[in-house]
mmCIF file of C-alpha atoms and ligand atoms in Angstrom:
data_model
loop_
_atom_site.group_PDB
_atom_site.id
_atom_site.type_symbol
_atom_site.label_atom_id
_atom_site.label_comp_id
_atom_site.label_asym_id
_atom_site.label_seq_id
_atom_site.Cartn_x
_atom_site.Cartn_y
_atom_site.Cartn_z
ATOM 1 C CA MET A 1 98.626 73.604 108.858
ATOM 2 C CA TYR A 2 98.885 76.657 106.533
ATOM 3 C CA ALA A 3 96.137 75.305 104.307
ATOM 4 C CA GLN A 4 93.603 75.631 107.132
ATOM 5 C CA GLU A 5 94.504 79.293 107.509
ATOM 6 C CA VAL A 6 93.521 80.010 103.901
ATOM 7 C CA LYS A 7 89.961 81.094 104.398
ATOM 8 C CA SER A 8 89.212 81.710 100.709
ATOM 9 C CA THR A 9 88.785 78.914 98.163
ATOM 10 C CA GLY A 10 92.359 77.597 98.518
ATOM 11 C CA LYS A 11 92.280 76.719 94.802
ATOM 12 C CA GLY A 12 95.656 76.164 93.158
ATOM 13 C CA VAL A 13 97.567 75.978 96.492
ATOM 14 C CA LYS A 14 99.834 72.924 96.760
ATOM 15 C CA SER A 15 99.746 70.842 99.925
ATOM 16 C CA LEU A 16 103.032 70.071 101.700
ATOM 17 C CA ASP A 17 102.891 66.504 100.289
ATOM 18 C CA GLU A 18 102.846 67.771 96.711
ATOM 19 C CA MET A 19 105.964 69.908 97.176
ATOM 20 C CA ASP A 20 109.565 68.963 96.442
ATOM 21 C CA PRO A 21 111.857 68.967 99.537
ATOM 22 C CA GLN A 22 113.256 72.479 98.952
ATOM 23 C CA GLU A 23 109.819 74.019 98.528
ATOM 24 C CA ARG A 24 108.492 72.029 101.457
ATOM 25 C CA ALA A 25 111.290 73.300 103.702
ATOM 26 C CA PHE A 26 110.513 76.861 102.538
ATOM 27 C CA GLN A 27 106.858 76.483 103.304
ATOM 28 C CA GLU A 28 107.565 74.990 106.725
ATOM 29 C CA ARG A 29 109.687 78.073 107.585
ATOM 30 C CA ILE A 30 106.800 80.335 106.543
ATOM 31 C CA ASP A 31 104.342 78.250 108.626
ATOM 32 C CA ALA A 32 106.716 78.667 111.590
ATOM 33 C CA ASP A 33 106.711 82.467 111.107
ATOM 34 C CA ILE A 34 110.389 82.644 110.165
ATOM 35 C CA LYS A 35 111.125 85.618 107.941
ATOM 36 C CA ILE A 36 112.451 85.074 104.446
ATOM 37 C CA GLU A 37 115.343 87.347 103.505
ATOM 38 C CA PRO A 38 116.329 88.424 99.958
ATOM 39 C CA LYS A 39 119.346 86.213 99.381
ATOM 40 C CA GLU A 40 117.610 83.009 100.521
ATOM 41 C CA TRP A 41 116.126 80.486 98.077
ATOM 42 C CA MET A 42 112.455 81.147 97.313
ATOM 43 C CA PRO A 43 109.982 79.725 94.759
ATOM 44 C CA ASP A 44 109.705 81.758 91.569
ATOM 45 C CA GLY A 45 106.022 82.379 92.212
ATOM 46 C CA TYR A 46 106.788 83.781 95.674
ATOM 47 C CA ARG A 47 109.297 86.201 94.218
ATOM 48 C CA LYS A 48 106.948 87.253 91.374
ATOM 49 C CA THR A 49 103.977 87.731 93.665
ATOM 50 C CA LEU A 50 106.050 89.894 96.024
ATOM 51 C CA ILE A 51 107.458 91.998 93.151
ATOM 52 C CA ARG A 52 103.850 92.506 91.819
ATOM 53 C CA GLN A 53 102.368 93.443 95.162
ATOM 54 C CA ILE A 54 105.244 95.564 96.537
ATOM 55 C CA SER A 55 105.740 97.482 93.272
ATOM 56 C CA GLN A 56 101.954 98.038 93.015
ATOM 57 C CA HIS A 57 102.052 99.321 96.563
ATOM 58 C CA ALA A 58 105.054 101.588 95.832
ATOM 59 C CA HIS A 59 103.349 103.035 92.708
ATOM 60 C CA SER A 60 100.202 103.656 94.749
ATOM 61 C CA GLU A 61 102.218 105.742 97.220
ATOM 62 C CA ILE A 62 103.759 107.773 94.446
ATOM 63 C CA VAL A 63 100.608 108.235 92.336
ATOM 64 C CA GLY A 64 98.749 108.844 95.605
ATOM 65 C CA GLN A 65 100.648 112.129 95.994
ATOM 66 C CA LEU A 66 98.891 113.605 92.965
ATOM 67 C CA PRO A 67 95.297 114.026 94.139
ATOM 68 C CA GLU A 68 96.425 115.542 97.461
ATOM 69 C CA GLY A 69 99.315 117.534 95.992
ATOM 70 C CA ASN A 70 96.589 119.258 93.969
ATOM 71 C CA TRP A 71 95.454 120.983 97.207
ATOM 72 C CA ILE A 72 98.788 122.069 98.716
ATOM 73 C CA THR A 73 98.590 125.569 97.218
ATOM 74 C CA ARG A 74 94.921 125.894 98.195
ATOM 75 C CA ALA A 75 94.959 124.617 101.780
ATOM 76 C CA PRO A 76 92.839 127.001 103.850
ATOM 77 C CA THR A 77 95.432 127.946 106.516
ATOM 78 C CA LEU A 78 99.212 127.969 106.903
ATOM 79 C CA ASP A 79 98.989 125.076 109.429
ATOM 80 C CA ARG A 80 96.853 122.953 107.137
ATOM 81 C CA LYS A 81 99.295 123.636 104.293
ATOM 82 C CA ALA A 82 102.330 122.592 106.391
ATOM 83 C CA ILE A 83 100.511 119.400 107.558
ATOM 84 C CA LEU A 84 99.444 118.445 104.057
ATOM 85 C CA LEU A 85 102.908 119.093 102.659
ATOM 86 C CA ALA A 86 104.383 116.813 105.335
ATOM 87 C CA LYS A 87 101.857 114.098 104.573
ATOM 88 C CA VAL A 88 102.479 114.199 100.869
ATOM 89 C CA GLN A 89 106.268 114.052 101.457
ATOM 90 C CA ASP A 90 105.697 111.000 103.713
ATOM 91 C CA GLU A 91 103.956 109.250 100.794
ATOM 92 C CA ALA A 92 107.051 109.842 98.619
ATOM 93 C CA GLY A 93 109.186 108.323 101.395
ATOM 94 C CA HIS A 94 106.871 105.271 101.575
ATOM 95 C CA GLY A 95 107.181 104.805 97.830
ATOM 96 C CA LEU A 96 110.960 104.913 98.116
ATOM 97 C CA TYR A 97 111.216 102.312 100.951
ATOM 98 C CA LEU A 98 108.886 100.066 98.970
ATOM 99 C CA TYR A 99 110.849 100.418 95.704
ATOM 100 C CA CYS A 100 113.960 99.490 97.724
ATOM 101 C CA ALA A 101 112.193 96.435 99.226
ATOM 102 C CA ALA A 102 111.209 95.294 95.691
ATOM 103 C CA GLU A 103 114.765 95.868 94.417
ATOM 104 C CA THR A 104 116.064 93.305 96.884
ATOM 105 C CA LEU A 105 114.089 90.729 94.838
ATOM 106 C CA GLY A 106 116.131 91.500 91.683
ATOM 107 C CA VAL A 107 113.901 93.963 89.841
ATOM 108 C CA SER A 108 115.306 97.386 88.943
ATOM 109 C CA ARG A 109 113.682 100.740 89.692
ATOM 110 C CA ASP A 110 113.736 101.594 85.978
ATOM 111 C CA GLN A 111 111.921 98.348 85.138
ATOM 112 C CA MET A 112 109.250 99.091 87.767
ATOM 113 C CA THR A 113 108.776 102.600 86.397
ATOM 114 C CA GLU A 114 108.507 101.318 82.836
ATOM 115 C CA ASP A 115 105.863 98.815 83.947
ATOM 116 C CA LEU A 116 103.869 101.569 85.618
ATOM 117 C CA LEU A 117 104.014 103.894 82.597
ATOM 118 C CA SER A 118 103.157 101.147 80.106
ATOM 119 C CA GLY A 119 100.105 100.188 82.194
ATOM 120 C CA LYS A 120 101.479 96.710 82.916
ATOM 121 C CA ALA A 121 101.773 97.361 86.645
ATOM 122 C CA LYS A 122 98.765 98.576 88.552
ATOM 123 C CA TYR A 123 98.403 101.141 91.307
ATOM 124 C CA SER A 124 95.520 101.462 93.715
ATOM 125 C CA SER A 125 92.136 102.137 92.013
ATOM 126 C CA ILE A 126 91.372 104.881 94.548
ATOM 127 C CA PHE A 127 93.817 107.373 93.065
ATOM 128 C CA ASN A 128 91.869 107.532 89.835
ATOM 129 C CA TYR A 129 89.157 109.675 91.458
ATOM 130 C CA PRO A 130 89.353 113.496 91.486
ATOM 131 C CA THR A 131 89.764 115.780 94.552
ATOM 132 C CA LEU A 132 87.131 118.411 93.919
ATOM 133 C CA THR A 133 86.937 120.281 97.276
ATOM 134 C CA TRP A 134 88.999 120.774 100.428
ATOM 135 C CA ALA A 135 86.703 118.216 102.174
ATOM 136 C CA ASP A 136 88.128 115.569 99.787
ATOM 137 C CA ILE A 137 91.508 115.985 101.526
ATOM 138 C CA GLY A 138 89.761 115.217 104.856
ATOM 139 C CA ALA A 139 87.945 112.246 103.304
ATOM 140 C CA ILE A 140 91.160 110.841 101.810
ATOM 141 C CA GLY A 141 93.015 111.048 105.057
ATOM 142 C CA TRP A 142 90.128 109.522 107.045
ATOM 143 C CA LEU A 143 88.918 106.891 104.608
ATOM 144 C CA VAL A 144 91.744 106.177 102.204
ATOM 145 C CA ASP A 145 94.544 106.251 104.736
ATOM 146 C CA GLY A 146 92.162 104.427 107.146
ATOM 147 C CA ALA A 147 91.685 101.642 104.564
ATOM 148 C CA ALA A 148 95.417 101.573 103.863
ATOM 149 C CA ILE A 149 96.168 101.112 107.632
ATOM 150 C CA MET A 150 93.571 98.332 107.849
ATOM 151 C CA ASN A 151 95.353 96.539 104.973
ATOM 152 C CA GLN A 152 98.910 97.301 105.990
ATOM 153 C CA VAL A 153 98.951 96.654 109.759
ATOM 154 C CA PRO A 154 98.606 92.843 109.193
ATOM 155 C CA ILE A 155 101.329 93.020 106.469
ATOM 156 C CA GLN A 156 103.779 94.090 109.183
ATOM 157 C CA ARG A 157 103.766 90.364 110.051
ATOM 158 C CA CYS A 158 104.205 89.205 106.444
ATOM 159 C CA SER A 159 106.849 86.563 105.657
ATOM 160 C CA PHE A 160 109.267 88.682 103.596
ATOM 161 C CA GLY A 161 111.654 90.599 105.866
ATOM 162 C CA PRO A 162 112.209 93.836 103.897
ATOM 163 C CA TYR A 163 108.435 94.269 103.182
ATOM 164 C CA SER A 164 107.514 93.541 106.754
ATOM 165 C CA ARG A 165 110.036 96.047 108.128
ATOM 166 C CA ALA A 166 108.997 98.729 105.591
ATOM 167 C CA MET A 167 105.383 98.254 106.727
ATOM 168 C CA ILE A 168 106.256 98.883 110.384
ATOM 169 C CA ARG A 169 107.593 102.354 109.579
ATOM 170 C CA VAL A 170 104.910 103.152 106.992
ATOM 171 C CA CYS A 171 102.084 102.262 109.405
ATOM 172 C CA LYS A 172 103.383 104.626 112.059
ATOM 173 C CA GLU A 173 103.168 107.508 109.558
ATOM 174 C CA GLU A 174 99.820 106.419 108.159
ATOM 175 C CA SER A 175 98.269 106.746 111.583
ATOM 176 C CA PHE A 176 99.175 110.439 111.627
ATOM 177 C CA HIS A 177 97.725 110.781 108.096
ATOM 178 C CA GLN A 178 94.439 109.205 109.117
ATOM 179 C CA ARG A 179 94.205 111.461 112.168
ATOM 180 C CA GLN A 180 94.865 114.602 110.145
ATOM 181 C CA GLY A 181 92.087 113.641 107.723
ATOM 182 C CA TYR A 182 89.620 112.949 110.494
ATOM 183 C CA ASP A 183 90.549 116.266 112.108
ATOM 184 C CA ILE A 184 89.691 118.138 108.860
ATOM 185 C CA MET A 185 86.346 116.242 108.786
ATOM 186 C CA ILE A 186 85.588 117.205 112.472
ATOM 187 C CA LYS A 187 86.169 120.849 111.708
ATOM 188 C CA LEU A 188 83.996 120.830 108.598
ATOM 189 C CA ALA A 189 81.201 118.722 110.163
ATOM 190 C CA ASN A 190 81.034 121.207 113.072
ATOM 191 C CA GLY A 191 81.297 124.281 110.813
ATOM 192 C CA THR A 192 78.752 126.222 108.810
ATOM 193 C CA ASN A 193 75.960 124.423 106.881
ATOM 194 C CA ALA A 194 77.942 124.809 103.672
ATOM 195 C CA GLN A 195 81.000 123.214 105.295
ATOM 196 C CA LYS A 196 78.937 120.329 106.648
ATOM 197 C CA GLU A 197 77.385 119.773 103.194
ATOM 198 C CA MET A 198 80.903 119.751 101.704
ATOM 199 C CA ALA A 199 81.963 117.069 104.188
ATOM 200 C CA GLN A 200 78.859 114.983 103.432
ATOM 201 C CA ASP A 201 79.419 115.315 99.678
ATOM 202 C CA ALA A 202 83.053 114.134 100.065
ATOM 203 C CA LEU A 203 81.891 111.109 102.103
ATOM 204 C CA ASN A 204 79.252 110.325 99.434
ATOM 205 C CA ARG A 205 81.881 110.293 96.674
ATOM 206 C CA TRP A 206 84.732 108.515 98.571
ATOM 207 C CA TRP A 207 82.864 105.836 100.549
ATOM 208 C CA HIS A 208 82.328 103.181 97.803
ATOM 209 C CA PRO A 209 85.739 103.687 96.107
ATOM 210 C CA SER A 210 87.399 103.297 99.539
ATOM 211 C CA LEU A 211 85.648 99.958 100.088
ATOM 212 C CA MET A 212 86.877 98.842 96.701
ATOM 213 C CA MET A 213 90.506 99.481 97.688
ATOM 214 C CA PHE A 214 90.494 96.131 99.464
ATOM 215 C CA GLY A 215 90.192 94.379 96.088
ATOM 216 C CA PRO A 216 87.534 92.162 94.469
ATOM 217 C CA PRO A 217 85.242 89.919 96.545
ATOM 218 C CA ASP A 218 86.924 86.748 97.842
ATOM 219 C CA ASP A 219 85.277 84.528 95.238
ATOM 220 C CA GLN A 220 86.803 86.709 92.464
ATOM 221 C CA SER A 221 90.256 87.255 94.067
ATOM 222 C CA VAL A 222 92.780 85.486 91.891
ATOM 223 C CA HIS A 223 95.783 85.724 94.208
ATOM 224 C CA SER A 224 94.435 85.578 97.788
ATOM 225 C CA ALA A 225 94.652 81.810 98.453
ATOM 226 C CA GLN A 226 98.302 81.432 97.379
ATOM 227 C CA SER A 227 99.347 84.805 98.823
ATOM 228 C CA MET A 228 97.865 83.867 102.159
ATOM 229 C CA ALA A 229 99.584 80.475 102.153
ATOM 230 C CA TRP A 230 102.844 82.302 101.599
ATOM 231 C CA LYS A 231 101.900 84.999 104.212
ATOM 232 C CA ILE A 232 102.341 87.753 101.710
ATOM 233 C CA LYS A 233 98.754 88.631 102.486
ATOM 234 C CA MET A 234 97.429 87.891 106.018
ATOM 235 C CA ASN A 235 93.683 88.347 105.490
ATOM 236 C CA THR A 236 91.195 87.995 102.649
ATOM 237 C CA ASN A 237 89.897 91.131 100.885
ATOM 238 C CA ASP A 238 86.332 90.701 102.286
ATOM 239 C CA GLU A 239 87.596 90.224 105.879
ATOM 240 C CA LEU A 240 89.454 93.580 105.784
ATOM 241 C CA ARG A 241 86.606 95.305 104.036
ATOM 242 C CA GLN A 242 84.194 94.213 106.805
ATOM 243 C CA LYS A 243 86.618 95.246 109.533
ATOM 244 C CA PHE A 244 86.930 98.670 107.882
ATOM 245 C CA VAL A 245 83.128 99.168 107.710
ATOM 246 C CA ASP A 246 82.704 98.083 111.330
ATOM 247 C CA GLU A 247 85.298 100.598 112.526
ATOM 248 C CA THR A 248 84.408 103.485 110.278
ATOM 249 C CA VAL A 249 80.638 103.685 110.544
ATOM 250 C CA PRO A 250 80.747 104.788 114.237
ATOM 251 C CA GLN A 251 83.299 107.446 113.213
ATOM 252 C CA ALA A 252 80.825 108.780 110.616
ATOM 253 C CA GLU A 253 78.135 108.837 113.248
ATOM 254 C CA TYR A 254 80.355 110.794 115.579
ATOM 255 C CA LEU A 255 80.785 113.378 112.771
ATOM 256 C CA GLY A 256 76.952 113.489 112.315
ATOM 257 C CA LEU A 257 77.382 112.402 108.669
ATOM 258 C CA THR A 258 75.386 109.758 106.812
ATOM 259 C CA VAL A 259 77.175 106.819 105.154
ATOM 260 C CA PRO A 260 75.705 106.703 101.610
ATOM 261 C CA ASP A 261 74.379 103.163 101.757
ATOM 262 C CA PRO A 262 70.649 102.446 102.324
ATOM 263 C CA ASP A 263 71.471 98.769 103.042
ATOM 264 C CA LEU A 264 73.903 99.564 105.903
ATOM 265 C CA LYS A 265 72.565 98.035 109.088
ATOM 266 C CA TRP A 266 73.994 96.601 112.258
ATOM 267 C CA ASN A 267 73.499 92.826 112.347
ATOM 268 C CA GLU A 268 73.260 91.737 115.929
ATOM 269 C CA GLU A 269 73.579 88.055 115.117
ATOM 270 C CA ARG A 270 76.793 88.447 113.080
ATOM 271 C CA GLY A 271 78.218 91.176 115.297
ATOM 272 C CA HIS A 272 79.013 93.161 112.125
ATOM 273 C CA TYR A 273 77.437 95.774 109.855
ATOM 274 C CA ASP A 274 75.669 94.436 106.774
ATOM 275 C CA PHE A 275 76.287 96.655 103.769
ATOM 276 C CA GLY A 276 75.106 96.979 100.194
ATOM 277 C CA GLU A 277 76.661 95.312 97.120
ATOM 278 C CA LEU A 278 79.446 97.350 95.516
ATOM 279 C CA ASP A 279 79.496 98.193 91.839
ATOM 280 C CA TRP A 280 82.268 95.779 90.764
ATOM 281 C CA ASN A 281 81.865 96.860 87.100
ATOM 282 C CA GLU A 282 83.062 100.275 88.114
ATOM 283 C CA PHE A 283 86.030 98.703 89.941
ATOM 284 C CA TYR A 284 87.116 96.606 86.953
ATOM 285 C CA GLU A 285 86.709 99.594 84.568
ATOM 286 C CA VAL A 286 88.937 101.715 86.850
ATOM 287 C CA ILE A 287 91.680 99.095 87.068
ATOM 288 C CA LYS A 288 91.478 98.607 83.259
ATOM 289 C CA GLY A 289 92.397 102.306 82.836
ATOM 290 C CA ASN A 290 88.933 103.751 82.327
ATOM 291 C CA GLY A 291 88.424 105.608 85.658
ATOM 292 C CA PRO A 292 87.838 109.381 85.807
ATOM 293 C CA CYS A 293 91.509 110.331 86.236
ATOM 294 C CA ASN A 294 93.569 107.332 84.993
ATOM 295 C CA ARG A 295 94.928 109.100 81.938
ATOM 296 C CA GLU A 296 95.751 112.281 83.878
ATOM 297 C CA ARG A 297 97.611 110.347 86.531
ATOM 298 C CA LEU A 298 99.779 108.387 84.087
ATOM 299 C CA GLU A 299 100.470 111.541 82.036
ATOM 300 C CA ALA A 300 101.716 113.274 85.217
ATOM 301 C CA ARG A 301 104.020 110.347 86.002
ATOM 302 C CA GLN A 302 105.241 110.233 82.422
ATOM 303 C CA ARG A 303 105.994 113.937 82.448
ATOM 304 C CA ALA A 304 107.926 113.615 85.716
ATOM 305 C CA TRP A 305 109.952 110.731 84.297
ATOM 306 C CA THR A 306 110.748 112.629 81.046
ATOM 307 C CA ASP A 307 111.520 115.918 82.825
ATOM 308 C CA GLY A 308 113.843 114.063 85.244
ATOM 309 C CA ALA A 309 115.915 112.444 82.509
ATOM 310 C CA TRP A 310 118.648 115.127 82.553
ATOM 311 C CA PHE A 311 119.021 114.730 86.315
ATOM 312 C CA ARG A 312 119.311 110.907 86.138
ATOM 313 C CA GLU A 313 121.874 111.203 83.345
ATOM 314 C CA GLY A 314 123.838 113.764 85.441
ATOM 315 C CA LEU A 315 123.874 111.394 88.432
ATOM 316 C CA VAL A 316 125.144 108.491 86.284
ATOM 317 C CA ALA A 317 127.862 110.717 84.664
ATOM 318 C CA HIS A 318 128.940 111.932 88.074
ATOM 319 C CA ALA A 319 129.092 108.393 89.481
ATOM 320 C CA GLU A 320 131.094 107.142 86.459
ATOM 321 C CA LYS A 321 133.551 110.007 86.721
ATOM 322 C CA ARG A 322 134.051 109.357 90.436
ATOM 323 C CA ALA A 323 134.532 105.632 89.839
ATOM 324 C CA SER A 324 137.198 106.208 87.175
ATOM 325 C CA ARG A 325 138.995 108.769 89.456
ATOM 326 C CA VAL A 326 139.013 106.187 92.312
ATOM 327 C CA ALA A 327 140.257 103.475 89.934
ATOM 328 C CA ALA A 328 143.147 105.795 88.764
ATOM 329 C CA GLU A 329 144.270 106.544 92.326
HETATM 330 N N1 BYC B 401 93.442 98.737 92.839
HETATM 331 O O1 BYC B 401 93.614 88.663 93.396
HETATM 332 P P1 BYC B 401 93.410 90.017 93.934
HETATM 333 C C1 BYC B 401 98.311 103.570 99.569
HETATM 334 C C2 BYC B 401 93.986 93.917 91.279
HETATM 335 S S1 BYC B 401 97.014 102.505 99.728
HETATM 336 C C3 BYC B 401 94.044 98.305 91.706
HETATM 337 O O2 BYC B 401 92.541 90.143 95.142
HETATM 338 P P2 BYC B 401 95.818 90.773 95.434
HETATM 339 C C4 BYC B 401 98.132 104.998 99.984
HETATM 340 C C5 BYC B 401 95.141 92.990 91.678
HETATM 341 O O3 BYC B 401 96.403 93.681 91.591
HETATM 342 C C6 BYC B 401 96.997 101.394 98.407
HETATM 343 N N2 BYC B 401 94.137 96.942 91.431
HETATM 344 O O4 BYC B 401 94.840 90.707 94.164
HETATM 345 C C7 BYC B 401 97.165 105.382 100.838
HETATM 346 C C8 BYC B 401 94.966 91.873 90.727
HETATM 347 O O5 BYC B 401 95.487 92.246 89.410
HETATM 348 P P3 BYC B 401 96.915 91.765 88.853
HETATM 349 C C9 BYC B 401 98.145 100.528 98.175
HETATM 350 C C10 BYC B 401 93.646 96.095 92.358
HETATM 351 O O6 BYC B 401 97.109 91.358 94.993
HETATM 352 C C11 BYC B 401 97.001 106.738 101.147
HETATM 353 C C12 BYC B 401 93.461 91.778 90.586
HETATM 354 O O7 BYC B 401 92.949 93.039 90.914
HETATM 355 N N3 BYC B 401 98.205 99.427 99.131
HETATM 356 O O8 BYC B 401 99.345 103.207 99.063
HETATM 357 O O9 BYC B 401 95.844 89.436 96.154
HETATM 358 C C13 BYC B 401 97.803 107.687 100.639
HETATM 359 C C14 BYC B 401 92.824 90.678 91.409
HETATM 360 O O10 BYC B 401 92.845 90.998 92.814
HETATM 361 C C15 BYC B 401 93.024 96.517 93.535
HETATM 362 C C16 BYC B 401 98.642 98.209 98.717
HETATM 363 O O11 BYC B 401 98.974 97.959 97.588
HETATM 364 C C17 BYC B 401 92.923 97.928 93.769
HETATM 365 N N4 BYC B 401 92.323 98.440 94.839
HETATM 366 O O12 BYC B 401 95.044 91.768 96.420
HETATM 367 C C18 BYC B 401 98.791 107.301 99.742
HETATM 368 C C19 BYC B 401 98.715 97.170 99.811
HETATM 369 N N5 BYC B 401 92.622 95.456 94.219
HETATM 370 O O13 BYC B 401 97.960 92.297 89.787
HETATM 371 C C20 BYC B 401 98.986 105.946 99.465
HETATM 372 C C21 BYC B 401 99.334 95.874 99.416
HETATM 373 C C22 BYC B 401 92.949 94.351 93.473
HETATM 374 O O14 BYC B 401 96.878 90.250 88.904
HETATM 375 N N6 BYC B 401 98.494 95.193 98.435
HETATM 376 N N7 BYC B 401 93.567 94.756 92.366
HETATM 377 O O15 BYC B 401 97.001 92.366 87.474
HETATM 378 C C23 BYC B 401 97.566 94.297 98.747
HETATM 379 O O16 BYC B 401 97.286 94.056 99.925
HETATM 380 C C24 BYC B 401 96.882 93.538 97.633
HETATM 381 O O17 BYC B 401 97.701 93.664 96.523
HETATM 382 C C25 BYC B 401 95.454 94.004 97.316
HETATM 383 C C26 BYC B 401 94.918 93.124 96.127
HETATM 384 C C27 BYC B 401 94.557 93.779 98.544
HETATM 385 C C28 BYC B 401 95.379 95.445 96.909
#
C-alpha cells in the first residue's frame, strides 16, 4: 500500500515482499500510522535518514537566528524589537527540541555540532542570503516562516514519535512568526513610497530562494521516495512548493506587491499557478557552500562554539564534582 503513496519515482524503495520479516513488520506498522519510538527496532537507513533530516532541521533553526538577529538592535520601534527578540528566541528553542529529538536516535549534540562546523551536515539554503533592510525581516517572517510551516505541518504526522511531537509545538510558534512578518509587510506596503519600494525589493530578493527551500525538483530529489515510504517526509518537494505558491500569491496581491516572476499565471485547468523555472545552479552552489553568506554563517557558529568552551567545561566539572559528592554520601 505504501508504495502507491510514493508519488515520486519510487526508485530504490523495497516492496514488502523483498523485506525480511523484521523489516516487513516495521513497514507494516508505519503503513498503519503507528508511531515508532526511540528504543524500538528500526532499519539502519531509517535511523540515519532521521538523524540527517532532524539535525539539518535543528541546524537551520540555530543558523536561522543569525540573519534576523542582525536586526534586533535596529528594529524601528520598541514593540518591533520585543517581537523580533521573542521570535529569535523561539528559533533557539526549536533548535534545542530538535537536537533532543535527534539525540534519542543515538547521536550526540557534540557530534552534530562538529558535523555542522565541518560542513558535513547541511542547514537550510535560505539562511545563506543577507538581510539588507528592515523589510527583509518582514519578508523572512512572511515567506521563509511561511515555507517552513508548509513543510512542517505535514511532518507533525511523521512516523517517528519525538520528531512528530516536536513539530506540533514548533508549528504553533511558526504561525506567530509568519503573522508577525506579514504584519511588517502590511505596514510597509501601506506606508510611504520609499517603504513600499523597500517591501517590493525584499520580495524580489527572497521569492526565489524561498521556493528553493523545498529542495530540488522531484526528479532530482535523492531521498524523497524512501523518506516518503518511511513517512519521514509526507509530501514531495514539488507538491509543497506548488502549495506554497498557490497560497502566497494572493497574499502578495493583497499587499499590492508584484511577485518577481513573468511566467507566473493562474492555470484554470490545473487549478494551480504556473510559475517560472528556478535557477537550480544557484541552489546547488549555495548548498555546496558558495552562497553569499555561507562563510560568515559558519564563522559565527564556530566562534560561538569556541567562545562557549569554558562554559561547557565548567558545566562538566560541576556535574563531576556533584556526582563524586553524591557517591561519597
Ligand atoms: N537547503 O533528496 P532531497 C527553518 C539537500 S526552515 C539545504 O530532496 P530531503 C526556519 C538535502 O539535504 C528550514 N540543503 O532531500 C525557518 C540533500 O542533501 P544530503 C529547515 C537542502 O532531505 C524560519 C539534497 O539536497 N526545515 O528551520 O528528502 C526561521 C537532496 O535533496 C535543501 C527543515 O529542515 C535546502 N533547502 O528533502 C528559522 C524541514 N533542500 O542531506 C528557521 C525538514 C534539499 O543528502 N527537512 N537539500 O547531503 C525536510 O523536509 C527535507 O530535509 C527537505 C529536503 C525538504 C529540506
